[in-house]
Each structure stands twice: as structure tokens, then as C-alpha cells.
Short mmCIF file of C-alpha atoms and ligand atoms in Angstrom, two decimals:
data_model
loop_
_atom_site.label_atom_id
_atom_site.label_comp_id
_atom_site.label_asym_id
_atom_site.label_seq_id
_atom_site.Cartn_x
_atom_site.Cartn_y
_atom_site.Cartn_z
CA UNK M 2 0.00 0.00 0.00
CA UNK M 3 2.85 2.59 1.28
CA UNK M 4 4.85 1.25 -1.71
CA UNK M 5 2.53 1.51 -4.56
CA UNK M 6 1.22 5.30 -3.14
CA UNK M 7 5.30 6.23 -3.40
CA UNK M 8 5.24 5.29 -6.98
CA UNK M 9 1.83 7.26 -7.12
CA UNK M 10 4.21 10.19 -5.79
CA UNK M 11 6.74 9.77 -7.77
CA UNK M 12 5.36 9.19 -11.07
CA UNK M 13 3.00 12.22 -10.27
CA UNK M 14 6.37 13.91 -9.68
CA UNK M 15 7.55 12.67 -12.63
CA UNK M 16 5.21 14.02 -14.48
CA UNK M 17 5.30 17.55 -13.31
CA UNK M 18 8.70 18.21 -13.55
CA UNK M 19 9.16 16.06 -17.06
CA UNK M 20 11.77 14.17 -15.29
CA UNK M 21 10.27 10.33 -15.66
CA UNK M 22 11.60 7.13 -14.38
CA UNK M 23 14.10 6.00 -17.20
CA UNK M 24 15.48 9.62 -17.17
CA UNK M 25 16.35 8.52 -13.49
CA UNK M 26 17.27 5.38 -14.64
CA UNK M 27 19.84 6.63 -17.29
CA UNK M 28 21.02 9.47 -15.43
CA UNK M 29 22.24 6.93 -12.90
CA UNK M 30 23.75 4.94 -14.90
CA UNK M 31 25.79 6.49 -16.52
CA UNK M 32 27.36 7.47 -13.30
CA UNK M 33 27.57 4.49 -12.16
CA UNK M 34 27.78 2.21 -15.65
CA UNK M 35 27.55 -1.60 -14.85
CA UNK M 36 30.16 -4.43 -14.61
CA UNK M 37 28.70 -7.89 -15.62
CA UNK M 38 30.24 -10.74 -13.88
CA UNK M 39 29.64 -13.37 -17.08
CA UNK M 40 29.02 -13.28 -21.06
CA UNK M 41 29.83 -15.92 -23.33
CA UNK M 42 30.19 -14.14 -26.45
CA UNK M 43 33.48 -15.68 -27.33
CA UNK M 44 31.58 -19.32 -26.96
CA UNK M 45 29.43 -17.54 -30.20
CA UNK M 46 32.18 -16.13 -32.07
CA UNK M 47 33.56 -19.70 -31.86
CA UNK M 48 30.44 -21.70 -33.07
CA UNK M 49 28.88 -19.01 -35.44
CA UNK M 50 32.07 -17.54 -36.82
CA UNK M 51 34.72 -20.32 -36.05
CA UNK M 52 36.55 -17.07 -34.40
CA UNK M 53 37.37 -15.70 -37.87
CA UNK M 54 36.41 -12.11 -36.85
CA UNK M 55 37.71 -10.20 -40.10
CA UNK M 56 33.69 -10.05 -41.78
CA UNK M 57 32.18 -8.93 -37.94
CA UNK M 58 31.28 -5.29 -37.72
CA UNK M 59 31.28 -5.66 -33.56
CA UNK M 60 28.52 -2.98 -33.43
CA UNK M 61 25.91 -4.88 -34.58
CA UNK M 62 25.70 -8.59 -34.97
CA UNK M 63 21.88 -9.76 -35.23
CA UNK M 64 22.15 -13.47 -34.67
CA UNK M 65 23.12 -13.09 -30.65
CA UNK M 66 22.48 -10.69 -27.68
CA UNK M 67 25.61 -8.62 -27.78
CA UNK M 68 27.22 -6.22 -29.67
CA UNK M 69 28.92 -2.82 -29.10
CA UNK M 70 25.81 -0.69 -29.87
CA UNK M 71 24.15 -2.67 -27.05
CA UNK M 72 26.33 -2.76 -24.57
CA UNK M 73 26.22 1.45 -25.07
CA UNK M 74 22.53 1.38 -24.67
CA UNK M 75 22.64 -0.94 -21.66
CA UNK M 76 25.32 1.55 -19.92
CA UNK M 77 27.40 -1.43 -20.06
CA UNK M 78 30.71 -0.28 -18.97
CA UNK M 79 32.59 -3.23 -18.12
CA UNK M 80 32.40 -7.25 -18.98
CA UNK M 81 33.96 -9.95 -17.63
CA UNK M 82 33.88 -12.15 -20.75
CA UNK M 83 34.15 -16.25 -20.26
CA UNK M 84 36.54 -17.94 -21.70
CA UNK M 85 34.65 -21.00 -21.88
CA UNK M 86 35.83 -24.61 -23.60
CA UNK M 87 33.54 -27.44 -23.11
CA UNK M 88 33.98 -30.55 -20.32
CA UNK M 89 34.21 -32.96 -23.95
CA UNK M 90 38.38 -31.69 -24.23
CA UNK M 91 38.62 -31.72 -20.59
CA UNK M 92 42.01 -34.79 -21.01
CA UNK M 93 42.19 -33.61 -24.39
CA UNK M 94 42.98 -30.59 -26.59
CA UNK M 95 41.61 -28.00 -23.38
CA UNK M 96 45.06 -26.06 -22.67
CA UNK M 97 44.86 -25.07 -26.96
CA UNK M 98 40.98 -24.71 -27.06
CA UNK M 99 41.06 -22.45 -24.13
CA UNK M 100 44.21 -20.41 -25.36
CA UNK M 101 42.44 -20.03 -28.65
CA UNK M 102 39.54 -18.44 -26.87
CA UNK M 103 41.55 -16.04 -25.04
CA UNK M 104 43.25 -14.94 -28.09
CA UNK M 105 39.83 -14.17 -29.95
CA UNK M 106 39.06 -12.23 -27.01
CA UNK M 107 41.98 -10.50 -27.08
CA UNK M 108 41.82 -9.80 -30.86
CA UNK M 109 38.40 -8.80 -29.88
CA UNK M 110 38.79 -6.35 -27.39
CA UNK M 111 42.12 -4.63 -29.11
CA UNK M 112 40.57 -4.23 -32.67
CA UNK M 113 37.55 -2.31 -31.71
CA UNK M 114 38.13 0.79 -30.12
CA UNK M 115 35.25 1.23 -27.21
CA UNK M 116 36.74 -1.87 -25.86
CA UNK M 117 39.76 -2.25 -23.79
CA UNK M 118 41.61 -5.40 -22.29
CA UNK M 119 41.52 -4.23 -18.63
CA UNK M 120 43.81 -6.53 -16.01
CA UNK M 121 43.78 -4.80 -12.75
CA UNK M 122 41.22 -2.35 -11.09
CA UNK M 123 43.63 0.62 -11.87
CA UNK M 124 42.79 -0.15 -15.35
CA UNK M 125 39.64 -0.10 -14.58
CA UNK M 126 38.53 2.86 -13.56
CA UNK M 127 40.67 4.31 -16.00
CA UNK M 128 38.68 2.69 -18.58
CA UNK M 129 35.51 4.46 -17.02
CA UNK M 130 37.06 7.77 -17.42
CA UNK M 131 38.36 6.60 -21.29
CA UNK M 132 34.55 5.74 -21.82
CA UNK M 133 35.84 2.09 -22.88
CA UNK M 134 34.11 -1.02 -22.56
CA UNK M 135 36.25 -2.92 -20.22
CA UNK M 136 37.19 -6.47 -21.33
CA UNK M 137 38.11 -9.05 -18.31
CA UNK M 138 38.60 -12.29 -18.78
CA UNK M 139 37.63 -15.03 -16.85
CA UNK M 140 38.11 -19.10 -17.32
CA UNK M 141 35.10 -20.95 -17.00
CA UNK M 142 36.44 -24.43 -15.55
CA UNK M 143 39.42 -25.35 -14.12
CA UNK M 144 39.60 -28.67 -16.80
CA UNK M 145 41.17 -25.74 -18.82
CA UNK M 146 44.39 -25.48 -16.77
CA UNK M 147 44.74 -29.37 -17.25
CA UNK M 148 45.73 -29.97 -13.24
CA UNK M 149 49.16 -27.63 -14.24
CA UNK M 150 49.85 -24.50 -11.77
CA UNK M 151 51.69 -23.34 -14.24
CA UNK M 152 49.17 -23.56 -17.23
CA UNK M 153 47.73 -21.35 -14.22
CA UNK M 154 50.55 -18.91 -13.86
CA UNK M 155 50.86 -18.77 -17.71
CA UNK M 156 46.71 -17.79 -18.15
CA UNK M 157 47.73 -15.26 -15.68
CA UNK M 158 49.93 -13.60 -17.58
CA UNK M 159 48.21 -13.33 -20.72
CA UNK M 160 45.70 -11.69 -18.29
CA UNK M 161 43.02 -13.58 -17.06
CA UNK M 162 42.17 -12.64 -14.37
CA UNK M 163 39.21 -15.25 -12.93
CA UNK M 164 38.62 -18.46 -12.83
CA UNK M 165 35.87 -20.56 -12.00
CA UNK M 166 37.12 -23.85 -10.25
CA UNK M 167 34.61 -26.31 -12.67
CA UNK M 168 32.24 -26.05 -15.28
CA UNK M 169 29.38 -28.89 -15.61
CA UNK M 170 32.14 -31.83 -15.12
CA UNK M 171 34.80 -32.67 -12.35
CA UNK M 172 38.26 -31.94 -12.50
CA UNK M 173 40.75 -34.40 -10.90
CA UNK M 174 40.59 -31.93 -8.03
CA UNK M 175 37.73 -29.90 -7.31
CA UNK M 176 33.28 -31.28 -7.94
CA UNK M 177 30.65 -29.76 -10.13
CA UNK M 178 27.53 -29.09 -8.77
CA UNK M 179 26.11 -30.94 -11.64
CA UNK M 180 26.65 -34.67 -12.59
CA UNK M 181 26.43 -34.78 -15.88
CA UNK M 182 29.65 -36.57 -16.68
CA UNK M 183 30.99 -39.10 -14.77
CA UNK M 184 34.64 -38.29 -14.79
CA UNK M 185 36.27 -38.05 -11.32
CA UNK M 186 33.17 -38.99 -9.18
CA UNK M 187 34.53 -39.20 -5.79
CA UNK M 188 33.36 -39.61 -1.75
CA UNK M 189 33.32 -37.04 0.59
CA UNK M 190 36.72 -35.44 -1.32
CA UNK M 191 35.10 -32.11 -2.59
CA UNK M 192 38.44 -29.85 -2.56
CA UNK M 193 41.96 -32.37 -2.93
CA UNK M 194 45.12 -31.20 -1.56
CA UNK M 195 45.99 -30.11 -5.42
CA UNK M 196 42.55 -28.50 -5.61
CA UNK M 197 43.57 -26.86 -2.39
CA UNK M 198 46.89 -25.84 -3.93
CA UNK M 199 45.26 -24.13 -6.52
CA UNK M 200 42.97 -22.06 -4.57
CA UNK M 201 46.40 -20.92 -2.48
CA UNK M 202 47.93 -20.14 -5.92
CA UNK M 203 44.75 -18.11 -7.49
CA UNK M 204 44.94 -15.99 -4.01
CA UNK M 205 48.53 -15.39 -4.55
CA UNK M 206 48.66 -14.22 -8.25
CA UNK M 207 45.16 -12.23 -7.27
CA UNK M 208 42.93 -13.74 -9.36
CA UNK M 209 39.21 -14.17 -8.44
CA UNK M 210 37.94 -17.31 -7.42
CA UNK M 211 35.03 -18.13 -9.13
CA UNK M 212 32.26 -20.76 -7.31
CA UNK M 213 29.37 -20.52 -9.97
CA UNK M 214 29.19 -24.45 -11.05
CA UNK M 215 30.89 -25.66 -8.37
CA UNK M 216 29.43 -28.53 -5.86
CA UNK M 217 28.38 -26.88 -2.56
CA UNK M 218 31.04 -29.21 -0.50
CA UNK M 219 33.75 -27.61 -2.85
CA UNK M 220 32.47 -24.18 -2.81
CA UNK M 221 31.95 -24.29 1.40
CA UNK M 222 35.62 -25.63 1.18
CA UNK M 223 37.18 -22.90 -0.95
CA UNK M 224 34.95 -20.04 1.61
CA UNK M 225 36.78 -21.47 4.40
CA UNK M 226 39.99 -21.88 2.91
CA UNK M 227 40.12 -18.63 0.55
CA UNK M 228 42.25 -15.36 1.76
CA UNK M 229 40.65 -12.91 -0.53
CA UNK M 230 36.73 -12.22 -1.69
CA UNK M 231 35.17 -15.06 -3.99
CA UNK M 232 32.62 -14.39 -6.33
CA UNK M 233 29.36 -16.58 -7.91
CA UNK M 234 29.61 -14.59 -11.09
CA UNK M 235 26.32 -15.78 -12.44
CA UNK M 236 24.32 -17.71 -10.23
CA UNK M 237 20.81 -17.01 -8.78
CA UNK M 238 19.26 -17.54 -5.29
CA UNK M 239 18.15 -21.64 -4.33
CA UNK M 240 15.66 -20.41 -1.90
CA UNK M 241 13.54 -18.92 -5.07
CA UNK M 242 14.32 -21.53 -7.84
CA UNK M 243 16.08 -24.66 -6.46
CA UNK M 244 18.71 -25.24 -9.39
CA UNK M 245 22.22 -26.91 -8.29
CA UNK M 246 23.14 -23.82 -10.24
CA UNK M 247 22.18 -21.63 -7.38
CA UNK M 248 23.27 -20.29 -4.14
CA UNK M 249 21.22 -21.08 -0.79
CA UNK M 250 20.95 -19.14 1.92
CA UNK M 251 23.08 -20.75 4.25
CA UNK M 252 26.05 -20.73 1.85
CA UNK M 253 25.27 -16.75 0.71
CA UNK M 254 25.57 -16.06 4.69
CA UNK M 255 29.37 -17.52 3.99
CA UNK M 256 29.97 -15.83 1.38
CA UNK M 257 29.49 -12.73 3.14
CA UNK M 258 31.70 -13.20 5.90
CA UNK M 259 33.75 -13.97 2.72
CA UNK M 260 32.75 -10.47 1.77
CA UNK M 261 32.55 -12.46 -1.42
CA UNK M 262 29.91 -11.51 -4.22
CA UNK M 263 27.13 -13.31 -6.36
CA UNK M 264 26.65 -12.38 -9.31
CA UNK M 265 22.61 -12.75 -10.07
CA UNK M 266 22.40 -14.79 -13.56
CA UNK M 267 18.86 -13.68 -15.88
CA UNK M 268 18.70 -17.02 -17.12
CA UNK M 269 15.13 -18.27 -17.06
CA UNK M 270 15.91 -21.72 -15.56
CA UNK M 271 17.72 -20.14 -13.32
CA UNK M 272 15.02 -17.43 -12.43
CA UNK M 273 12.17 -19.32 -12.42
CA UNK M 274 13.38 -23.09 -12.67
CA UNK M 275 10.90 -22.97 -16.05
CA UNK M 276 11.81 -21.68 -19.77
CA UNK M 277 9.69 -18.39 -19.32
CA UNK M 278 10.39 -15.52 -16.42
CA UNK M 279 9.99 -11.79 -16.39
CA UNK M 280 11.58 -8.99 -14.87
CA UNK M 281 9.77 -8.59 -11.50
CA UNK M 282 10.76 -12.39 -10.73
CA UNK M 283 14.26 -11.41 -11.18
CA UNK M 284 14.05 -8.48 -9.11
CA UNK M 285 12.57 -11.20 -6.70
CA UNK M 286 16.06 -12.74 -6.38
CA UNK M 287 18.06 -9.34 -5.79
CA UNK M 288 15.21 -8.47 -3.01
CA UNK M 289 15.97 -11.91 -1.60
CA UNK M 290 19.52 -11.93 -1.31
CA UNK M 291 19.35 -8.59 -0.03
CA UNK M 292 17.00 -9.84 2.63
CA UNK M 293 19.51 -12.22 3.56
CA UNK M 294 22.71 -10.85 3.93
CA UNK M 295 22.25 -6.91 2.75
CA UNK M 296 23.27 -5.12 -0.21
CA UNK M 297 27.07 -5.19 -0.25
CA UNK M 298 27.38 -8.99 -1.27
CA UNK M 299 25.39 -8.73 -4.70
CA UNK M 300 25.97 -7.80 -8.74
CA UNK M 301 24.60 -8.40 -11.80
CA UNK M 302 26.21 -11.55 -14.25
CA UNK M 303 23.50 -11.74 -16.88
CA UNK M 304 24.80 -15.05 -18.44
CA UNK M 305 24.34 -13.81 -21.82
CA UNK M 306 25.26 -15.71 -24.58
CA UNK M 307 25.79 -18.55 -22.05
CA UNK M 308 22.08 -19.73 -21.94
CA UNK M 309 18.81 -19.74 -23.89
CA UNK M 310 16.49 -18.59 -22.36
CA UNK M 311 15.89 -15.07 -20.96
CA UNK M 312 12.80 -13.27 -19.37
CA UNK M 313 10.46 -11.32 -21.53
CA UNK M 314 12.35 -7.38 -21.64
CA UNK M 315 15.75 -8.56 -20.43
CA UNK M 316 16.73 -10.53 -23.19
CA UNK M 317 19.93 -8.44 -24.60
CA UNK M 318 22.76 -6.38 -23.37
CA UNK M 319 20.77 -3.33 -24.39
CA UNK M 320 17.98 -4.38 -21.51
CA UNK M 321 19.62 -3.79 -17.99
CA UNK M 322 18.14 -0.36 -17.83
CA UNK M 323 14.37 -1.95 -16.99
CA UNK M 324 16.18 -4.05 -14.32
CA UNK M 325 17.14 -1.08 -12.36
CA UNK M 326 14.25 0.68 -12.82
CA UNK M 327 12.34 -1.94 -11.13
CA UNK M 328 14.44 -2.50 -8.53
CA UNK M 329 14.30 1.49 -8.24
CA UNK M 330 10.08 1.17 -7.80
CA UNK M 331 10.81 -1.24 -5.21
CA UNK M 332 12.87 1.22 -2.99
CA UNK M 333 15.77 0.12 -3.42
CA UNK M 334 18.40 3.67 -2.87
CA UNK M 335 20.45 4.71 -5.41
CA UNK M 336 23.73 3.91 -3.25
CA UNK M 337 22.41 0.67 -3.47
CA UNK M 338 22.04 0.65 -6.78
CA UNK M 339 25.59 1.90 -7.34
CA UNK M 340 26.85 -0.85 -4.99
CA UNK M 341 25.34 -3.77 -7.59
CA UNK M 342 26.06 -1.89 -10.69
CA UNK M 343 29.82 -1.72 -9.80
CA UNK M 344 31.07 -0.91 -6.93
CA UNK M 345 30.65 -3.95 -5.25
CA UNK M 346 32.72 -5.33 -8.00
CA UNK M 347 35.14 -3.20 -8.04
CA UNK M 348 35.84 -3.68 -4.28
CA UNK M 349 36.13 -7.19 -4.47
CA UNK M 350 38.48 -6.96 -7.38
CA UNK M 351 40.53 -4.46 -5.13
CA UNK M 352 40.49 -6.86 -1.98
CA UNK M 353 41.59 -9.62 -4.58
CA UNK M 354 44.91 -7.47 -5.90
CA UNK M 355 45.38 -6.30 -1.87
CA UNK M 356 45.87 -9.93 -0.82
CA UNK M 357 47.93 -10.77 -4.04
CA UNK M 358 50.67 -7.46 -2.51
CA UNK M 359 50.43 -9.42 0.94
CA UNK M 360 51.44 -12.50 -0.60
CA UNK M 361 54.27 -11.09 -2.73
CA UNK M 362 56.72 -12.88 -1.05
CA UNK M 363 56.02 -16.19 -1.42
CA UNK M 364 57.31 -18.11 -4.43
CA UNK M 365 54.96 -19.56 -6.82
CA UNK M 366 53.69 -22.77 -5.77
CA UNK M 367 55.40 -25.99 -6.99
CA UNK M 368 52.48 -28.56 -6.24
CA UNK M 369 51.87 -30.82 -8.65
CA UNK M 370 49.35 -33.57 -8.88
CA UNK M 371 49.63 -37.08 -8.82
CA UNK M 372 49.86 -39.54 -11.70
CA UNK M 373 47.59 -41.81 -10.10
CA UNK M 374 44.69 -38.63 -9.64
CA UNK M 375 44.95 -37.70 -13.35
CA UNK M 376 43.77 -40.52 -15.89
CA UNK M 377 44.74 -39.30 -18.62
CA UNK M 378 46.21 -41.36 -21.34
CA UNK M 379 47.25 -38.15 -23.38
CA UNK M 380 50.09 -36.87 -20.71
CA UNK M 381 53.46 -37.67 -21.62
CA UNK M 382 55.76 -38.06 -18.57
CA UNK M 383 58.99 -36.28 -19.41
CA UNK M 384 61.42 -36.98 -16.02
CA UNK M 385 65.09 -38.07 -16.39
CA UNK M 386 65.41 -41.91 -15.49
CA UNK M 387 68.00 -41.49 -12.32
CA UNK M 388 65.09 -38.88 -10.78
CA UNK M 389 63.98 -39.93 -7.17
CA UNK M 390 60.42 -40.12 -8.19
CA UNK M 391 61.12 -41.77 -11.39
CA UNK M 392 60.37 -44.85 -9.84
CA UNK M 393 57.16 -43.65 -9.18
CA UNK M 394 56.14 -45.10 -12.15
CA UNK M 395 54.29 -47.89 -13.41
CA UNK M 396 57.21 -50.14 -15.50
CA UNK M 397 58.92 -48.27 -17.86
CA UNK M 398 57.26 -45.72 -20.65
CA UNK M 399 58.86 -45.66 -24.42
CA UNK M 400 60.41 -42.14 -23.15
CA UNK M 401 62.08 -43.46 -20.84
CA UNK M 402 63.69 -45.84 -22.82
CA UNK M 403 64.59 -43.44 -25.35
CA UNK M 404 65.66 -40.91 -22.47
CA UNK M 405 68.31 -43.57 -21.45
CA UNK M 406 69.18 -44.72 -24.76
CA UNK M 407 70.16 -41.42 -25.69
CA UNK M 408 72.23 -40.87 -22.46
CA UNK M 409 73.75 -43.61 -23.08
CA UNK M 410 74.40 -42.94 -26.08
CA UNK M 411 76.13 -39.30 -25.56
CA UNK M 412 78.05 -41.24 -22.19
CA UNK M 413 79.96 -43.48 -24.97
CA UNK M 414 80.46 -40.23 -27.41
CA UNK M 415 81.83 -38.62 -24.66
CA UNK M 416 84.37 -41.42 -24.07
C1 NAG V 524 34.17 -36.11 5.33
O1 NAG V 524 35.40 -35.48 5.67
C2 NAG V 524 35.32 -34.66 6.82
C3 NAG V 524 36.66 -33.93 6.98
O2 NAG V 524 37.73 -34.65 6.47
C4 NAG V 524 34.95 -35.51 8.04
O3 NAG V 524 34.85 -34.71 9.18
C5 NAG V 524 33.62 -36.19 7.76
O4 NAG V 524 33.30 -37.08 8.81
C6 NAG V 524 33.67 -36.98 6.45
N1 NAG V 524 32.35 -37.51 6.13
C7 NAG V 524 32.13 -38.75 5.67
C8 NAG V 524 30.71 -39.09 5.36
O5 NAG V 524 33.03 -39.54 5.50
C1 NAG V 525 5.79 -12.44 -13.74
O1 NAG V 525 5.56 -13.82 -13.72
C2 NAG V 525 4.86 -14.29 -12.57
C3 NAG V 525 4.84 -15.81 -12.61
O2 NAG V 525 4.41 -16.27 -13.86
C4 NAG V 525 3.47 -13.67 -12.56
O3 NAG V 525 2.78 -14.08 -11.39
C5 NAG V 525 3.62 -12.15 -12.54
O4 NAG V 525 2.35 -11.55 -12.62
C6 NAG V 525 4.47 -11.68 -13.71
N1 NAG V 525 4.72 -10.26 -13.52
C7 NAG V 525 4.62 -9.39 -14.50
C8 NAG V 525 4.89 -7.97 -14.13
O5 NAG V 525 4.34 -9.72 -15.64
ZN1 ZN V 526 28.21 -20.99 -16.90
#
């Protein structure tokens, strides 16, 4: 009753002064332009354009849900983009596959002007004041780094800056919340000392741990064990739709003593748990979550180009606008507002570099995994035949006995 008589109020208001709701709407955002925690438009440069990007115009492609014009109209101002390869070349080709998707990215976001490759929060905001679209990017599934710290360390460096432990299969070392595959189905082992080791090693390069697909035994593991903020970067509320690809309560009052972040993801199955949503039940989940554990623990990761089905009015970049102006008819301040849209973000990002400066002094990490936890007939063991652990080994491999052939071999030439 109050409620709807504020709108009343305000729209009366509105009227007077010719100053209506979306002028509200756009006038905040474009102070505070949003930061989306999760797109997949490389995934659709892969399959539509097998990443040949020379014949794109970026500013408007009609087959998908984002483009440059449309991220200007949604006040989109910065993007963490997935780099996304699926669980099928998890023991295969997933190191190539996922270094080919960072380097359309890349291409991407260097070719086209209003983007920008951002890599730390300094960049940023910069990008903000450059009026750039800022490009992150952000693994989606740790059966990309191929149980390697340093395929880790080198993903790093080309500038990823996320990661999100699993996609919709196991890794040897950490469980996906869904069990589609059957690879690596374990007991009671959510988080392995490797999986463990990589957490430590994502906290000490400062990259942002990323529990969206993740079993809830390996997420509640990484909360407890993680130094810095973690986010969900798209990932919905449980209590309203009661998908393992959502958050429950219990585990989003963690995450706040985390002074982690989720991300809410549009999806409709997500929204809903059916194919069709709208806006209001969307808004449902932010006024949820905010219930819960307040205002300072949520963003926005839309999930575009990562799903199929969106509710009616949200269903492209261009849309975010008529999110905010219902959350905006249901009270919510524009601090708050400002919080979701990107500063919440940013802080989290900032926490995330703050821990990597504590941490400087520690070398990298030099954990590796087991043989025996990685069953993967593609690896090629390359250790000299007189190492300690050689032995290690089930029976000898052909490289072995062409590693001591050849040492032999250069012994005698020595001679
Ligand atoms: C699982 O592991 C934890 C910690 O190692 C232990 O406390 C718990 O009892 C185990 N649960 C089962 C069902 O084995
Ligand atoms: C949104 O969908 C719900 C569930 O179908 C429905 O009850 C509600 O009236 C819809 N709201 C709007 C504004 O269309
Ligand atoms: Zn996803």
C-alpha cells in the first residue's frame, strides 16, 4: 500500500517536472555504468564464426544478444567475458581450445576501439574515465588449466584474471555441482590437496575465485579456505528456484563473511526453474539476497550468450536499464544501486589485488598432482630416469627408454 502510493508520488512527480523514471534510470547509470560478472560471447564467435572475426562489424551482430551498440545502450561499462571450452576436451585438446579463446578475445577487445583489455582495477577505472568497454577475462572451468599450476601462472599472464574452479564436469581436483559426466566422481573429497593448492595459488597471483558451477562441499571448502573475496559470477538464489546452479541461503551467509559476491544470472531456468520468467521475478532474487545478507554482497552476471532462455524485456545487453528501474520502484536507494552496478565489484576486485601485494613474497607454488589422480592417457611423462620419483612409475614408458638410450648414447660419445 505505502509502496505503490510512493510510486503514485513519484510518477505524479515525474510528471510535473518532465523528469520520468528511465530519465532517473539513465542518469544513474551512466554514473555508475555496470560491470557484468559473465558473457559468453566468445563461446558464439567460436560456433557461429569459427573465431574468424575479419567479416564482424562488432557494433551490430543480429544473430546473438551482444554487440557494441548494445552494450552502449545498456550503460554497459565493463564485462567480464568467459573464456569458456567445453567438459568434452577436458584430457584432451583443453590447454589449446582455451588459449584459442583467449586470443579471440583479445583480438576482440584490441581491434575495436570502445573496448579495452583491462587486467587490474587501476585499469579499470581508468577505462571508465576513457569511456571504454572494459574487457576481463575469466576461465570458465578449471579442466582448462589441465591440473598444471603453471598452465595457471601462464593464463595469468596473458591476463586472465578469474577463474571458475569447474564447469558442468569434475576436475581431478575440485566437484561440479552438476553430474552430468561421470569423470572423477569421488566420496566425501570435494576440494583435494591439489585443488587446495590451486585455490592458495589463485589468491597469490590475485585472481578471483570463481564458485558458480561448483558442488556446494567444494564451494563451502574454498569459503573457508580462501584469503581474498570469492565471487558466484552468475548464479541465482536456491531459496527462489532450487537449481544446483544456485546459491542457498546458508552458503550466501558464507559468502558474506567472505565479503565475497554473487553475481545474479537472468537465465530463465535459473530465475524461475521454467523456460519463461519476467523482470519482477528477477528483481525477486536481488530483493531476496538482499533480505539475507544486505546489499554489499550482490551484482549483476546476466549469463548472456551462455544460456537460452531469458525473461520477456531482459533478453539483450541493451535491456539492464528496466532491471534497475524496477528494482528502483521497489525502494531500493540509489547507493544501493551503485553498490550492484559496480562498486561492489570493483571492491572485491581491489580486496583480490590487496591480498595478491600481501602475498608477494612467497614463491609460486610448486604442487603438482599425482599420476595416479589424473587418468589421462594423453600426458606424456617427461622426467630423467635417475630422478627420485622416477620410480614412481608404473614399468617403464617408451620415453624413458629413449631418455636412457640417448644418455647412453652421448656417455659413450663422450668417451
Ligand atoms: C568427510 O570429511 C570430513 C573432513 O575430512 C569428516 O569430518 C567427515 O566425517 C567426512 N564424512 C564422511 C561421510 O566420511
Ligand atoms: C511475472 O511472472 C509471474 C509468474 O508467472 C506472474 O505471477 C507475474 O504476474 C508476472 N509479472 C509481471 C509484471 O508480468
Ligand atoms: Zn556458466
Amino acid at each position: 500500500m505505502f509502496q505503490s502510493q510512493c510510486i503514485t508520488l513519484f510518477s505524479l512527480c515525474a510528471l510535473i517536472s518532465g523528469y520520468s523514471e528511465e530519465d532517473r534510470v539513465r542518469d544513474l547509470m551512466s554514473r555508475y555504468p555496470l560491470i557484468d560478472g559473465h558473457n559468453d560471447l566468445a563461446l558464439q564467435l567460436r560456433k557461429h564464426y569459427n573465431n574468424q572475426l575479419n567479416h564482424i562489424n562488432f557494433y551490430d551482430i543480429k544473430e546473438i544478444a551482444t554487440d557494441i551498440s548494445r552494450l552502449q545502450a545498456g550503460h554497459v561499462q565493463g564485462q567480464m567475458f568467459s573464456v569458456y571450452v567445453l567438459c568434452g576436451a577436458q584430457e584432451k585438446d583443453a590447454v589449446r581450445l582455451t588459449l584459442e579463446q583467449i586470443d579471440v578475445l583479445k583480438r576482440m577487445c584490441t581491434q575495436n576501439k570502445d573496448f579495452e583489455l583491462v587486467t587490474s582495477t587501476q585499469e579499470l577505472r581508468d577505462s571508465h574515465l576513457k569511456h571504454k568497454i572494459a574487457c576481463m577475462l575469466s576461465v570458465e572451468g578449471g579442466h582448462s588449466i589441465d591440473s598444471s599450476l603453471p598452465v595457471l601462472r601462464m593464463f595469468y599472464q596473458l591476463g586472465v584474471r578469474s577463474m571458475a574452479l569447474t564447469h558442468t564436469c569434475n576436475t581431478p581436483w575440485a566437484e561440479s555441482s552438476s553430474k552430468r559426466y561421470s569423470f572423477y566422481q569421488r566420496q566425501n573429497n570435494s576440494l583435494t590437496t591439489f585443488g587446495r593448492a590451486v585455490v592458495e595459488e589463485m589468491n597469490r597471483l590475485g585472481m578471483i575465485i570463481d564458485l558458480s558451477h561448483t558442488s556446494w562441499g567444494t564451494a563451502q571448502a574454498v569459503l573457508k579456505l580462501s584469503k581474498a573475496p570469492v565471487i558466484f559470477s552468475h548464479s541465482s538464489s536456491y531459496s527462489l528456484c532450487n537449481s544446483d546452479r544456485n546459491v542457498p541461503d546458508w552458503m550466501l551467509k558464507e559468502l558474506k563473511k567472505n565479503r565475497g559476491l554473487i553475481m545474479v544470472n537472468f537465465h530463465s531456468n535459473f530465475i524461475s526453474c521454467k523456460r519463461e520468467a519476467n523482470i519482477s521475478l528477477v528483481a525477486d532474487h536481488f530483493d531476496h539476497i538482499k533480505n539475507i545478507i544486505g546489499v554489499d554482497s550482490i551484482g549483476i552476471g546476466s549469463d548472456f550468450e551462455g544460456a537460452i532462455s531469458f525473461p520477456k524485456g531482459l533478453d539483450d545487453v541493451s535491456k539492464y536499464p528496466a532491471l534497475i528501474k524496477e528494482l528502483l520502484q521497489r525502494n531500493w536507494t540509489e547507493q544501493e544501486l551503485a553498490d550492484i552496478l559496480r562498486r561492489n565489484f570493483v571492491r572485491v576486485f581491489d580486496e583480490v589485488e590487496k591480498m595478491r601485494d600481501k602475498m608477494v613474497m612467497e614463491p609460486p607454488s610448486e604442487v603438482q598432482i599425482s599420476l595416479e589422480e589424473v587418468h589421462n592417457p594423453c600426458r606424456l611423462v617427461l622426467r630423467h630416469p635417475d630422478s627420485p620419483s622416477a620410480s614412481d612409475q608404473h614399468g617403464p614408458s617408451a620415453l624413458h627408454i629413449l631418455l636412457t638410450a640417448v644418455l647412453l648414447l652421448s656417455t659413450l660419445s663422450l668417451l
